[in-house]
Amino acid sequence: TPLTETPRHKGLVSVTAGPFARVRGMVSVDVEAGRETLNEGGHYFDVPSFAVLNAKVSWDVTRGLAIDLSGLNLADRNYWIVDGYPESGRVVRLSASYRF
C-alpha cells in the first residue's frame, strides 16, 4: 500500500522586506510534488505537482492600527490535493486590526 495524502517533495520560499519604517511586504511560493491519493472508488493515482504564489503588504497606520492587503494563489492556479475537492482560486483580502 503506497503512502497517500503526503507529498514526496514540498518546499516554501519566502522573502520579507520592510522598505519603509511602517510598511512591510512578503512574497512566498509554496511548491508540492509527488503526492498520491486514493479516490472514492479505491484507486490510487498521482496528484499533479503545483506551485502557489502568495503576497502580503502590511501598513502600520498608527501605534495600534494595522492594515493588511494579502493575495493567495495570485496566479489563479487550478490545483487540488484530494480527488474531487479543488483548492480555492485567487483570493484577495483586505483586513484591519487594532492592538490595545
PDB file of C-alpha atoms in Angstrom, residues 9-61:
ATOM      1  CA  HIS A   9       8.642  16.813  -2.148  1.00  0.00           C
ATOM      2  CA  LYS A  10       7.478  20.055  -0.527  1.00  0.00           C
ATOM      3  CA  GLY A  11       9.094  23.459  -0.397  1.00  0.00           C
ATOM      4  CA  LEU A  12       8.381  27.005   0.685  1.00  0.00           C
ATOM      5  CA  VAL A  13      10.403  30.049  -0.292  1.00  0.00           C
ATOM      6  CA  SER A  14       9.541  33.443   1.153  1.00  0.00           C
ATOM      7  CA  VAL A  15      11.028  36.911   1.131  1.00  0.00           C
ATOM      8  CA  THR A  16      10.079  39.653   3.583  1.00  0.00           C
ATOM      9  CA  ALA A  17      11.151  43.253   3.211  1.00  0.00           C
ATOM     10  CA  GLY A  18      10.432  46.478   5.064  1.00  0.00           C
ATOM     11  CA  PRO A  19      11.203  49.271   2.569  1.00  0.00           C
ATOM     12  CA  PHE A  20       9.754  51.911   4.907  1.00  0.00           C
ATOM     13  CA  ALA A  21       9.535  52.096   8.688  1.00  0.00           C
ATOM     14  CA  ARG A  22       5.815  51.279   8.833  1.00  0.00           C
ATOM     15  CA  VAL A  23       5.348  49.189   5.664  1.00  0.00           C
ATOM     16  CA  ARG A  24       6.342  45.535   5.217  1.00  0.00           C
ATOM     17  CA  GLY A  25       5.877  43.197   2.287  1.00  0.00           C
ATOM     18  CA  MET A  26       6.133  39.449   1.905  1.00  0.00           C
ATOM     19  CA  VAL A  27       6.117  37.191  -1.161  1.00  0.00           C
ATOM     20  CA  SER A  28       6.079  33.397  -0.939  1.00  0.00           C
ATOM     21  CA  VAL A  29       5.947  30.413  -3.260  1.00  0.00           C
ATOM     22  CA  ASP A  30       4.681  27.057  -1.994  1.00  0.00           C
ATOM     23  CA  VAL A  31       5.669  24.033  -4.139  1.00  0.00           C
ATOM     24  CA  GLU A  32       4.488  20.440  -3.822  1.00  0.00           C
ATOM     25  CA  ALA A  33       5.147  17.292  -5.896  1.00  0.00           C
ATOM     26  CA  GLY A  34       4.937  13.520  -5.606  1.00  0.00           C
ATOM     27  CA  ARG A  35       1.625  13.180  -3.743  1.00  0.00           C
ATOM     28  CA  GLU A  36      -0.540  10.097  -4.260  1.00  0.00           C
ATOM     29  CA  THR A  37      -4.207   9.922  -3.366  1.00  0.00           C
ATOM     30  CA  LEU A  38      -6.889   7.281  -3.059  1.00  0.00           C
ATOM     31  CA  ASN A  39     -10.202   8.184  -4.677  1.00  0.00           C
ATOM     32  CA  GLU A  40     -13.665   7.082  -3.553  1.00  0.00           C
ATOM     33  CA  GLY A  41     -13.523   4.154  -5.991  1.00  0.00           C
ATOM     34  CA  GLY A  42     -10.473   2.739  -4.211  1.00  0.00           C
ATOM     35  CA  HIS A  43      -7.967   3.559  -6.974  1.00  0.00           C
ATOM     36  CA  TYR A  44      -4.545   5.097  -6.303  1.00  0.00           C
ATOM     37  CA  PHE A  45      -3.277   7.822  -8.611  1.00  0.00           C
ATOM     38  CA  ASP A  46      -0.766  10.693  -8.708  1.00  0.00           C
ATOM     39  CA  VAL A  47      -1.749  14.257  -7.865  1.00  0.00           C
ATOM     40  CA  PRO A  48      -0.206  16.760 -10.329  1.00  0.00           C
ATOM     41  CA  SER A  49       2.578  18.916  -8.876  1.00  0.00           C
ATOM     42  CA  PHE A  50       1.865  22.600  -8.302  1.00  0.00           C
ATOM     43  CA  ALA A  51       3.314  25.921  -7.145  1.00  0.00           C
ATOM     44  CA  VAL A  52       1.243  28.648  -5.475  1.00  0.00           C
ATOM     45  CA  LEU A  53       2.249  32.334  -5.324  1.00  0.00           C
ATOM     46  CA  ASN A  54       1.161  34.419  -2.296  1.00  0.00           C
ATOM     47  CA  ALA A  55       1.867  38.026  -1.283  1.00  0.00           C
ATOM     48  CA  LYS A  56       1.065  40.361   1.609  1.00  0.00           C
ATOM     49  CA  VAL A  57       1.609  44.057   2.368  1.00  0.00           C
ATOM     50  CA  SER A  58       1.200  45.362   5.929  1.00  0.00           C
ATOM     51  CA  TRP A  59       0.935  49.036   6.868  1.00  0.00           C
ATOM     52  CA  ASP A  60       1.169  50.179  10.489  1.00  0.00           C
ATOM     53  CA  VAL A  61      -1.107  53.221  10.250  1.00  0.00           C
TER      54      VAL A  61
END
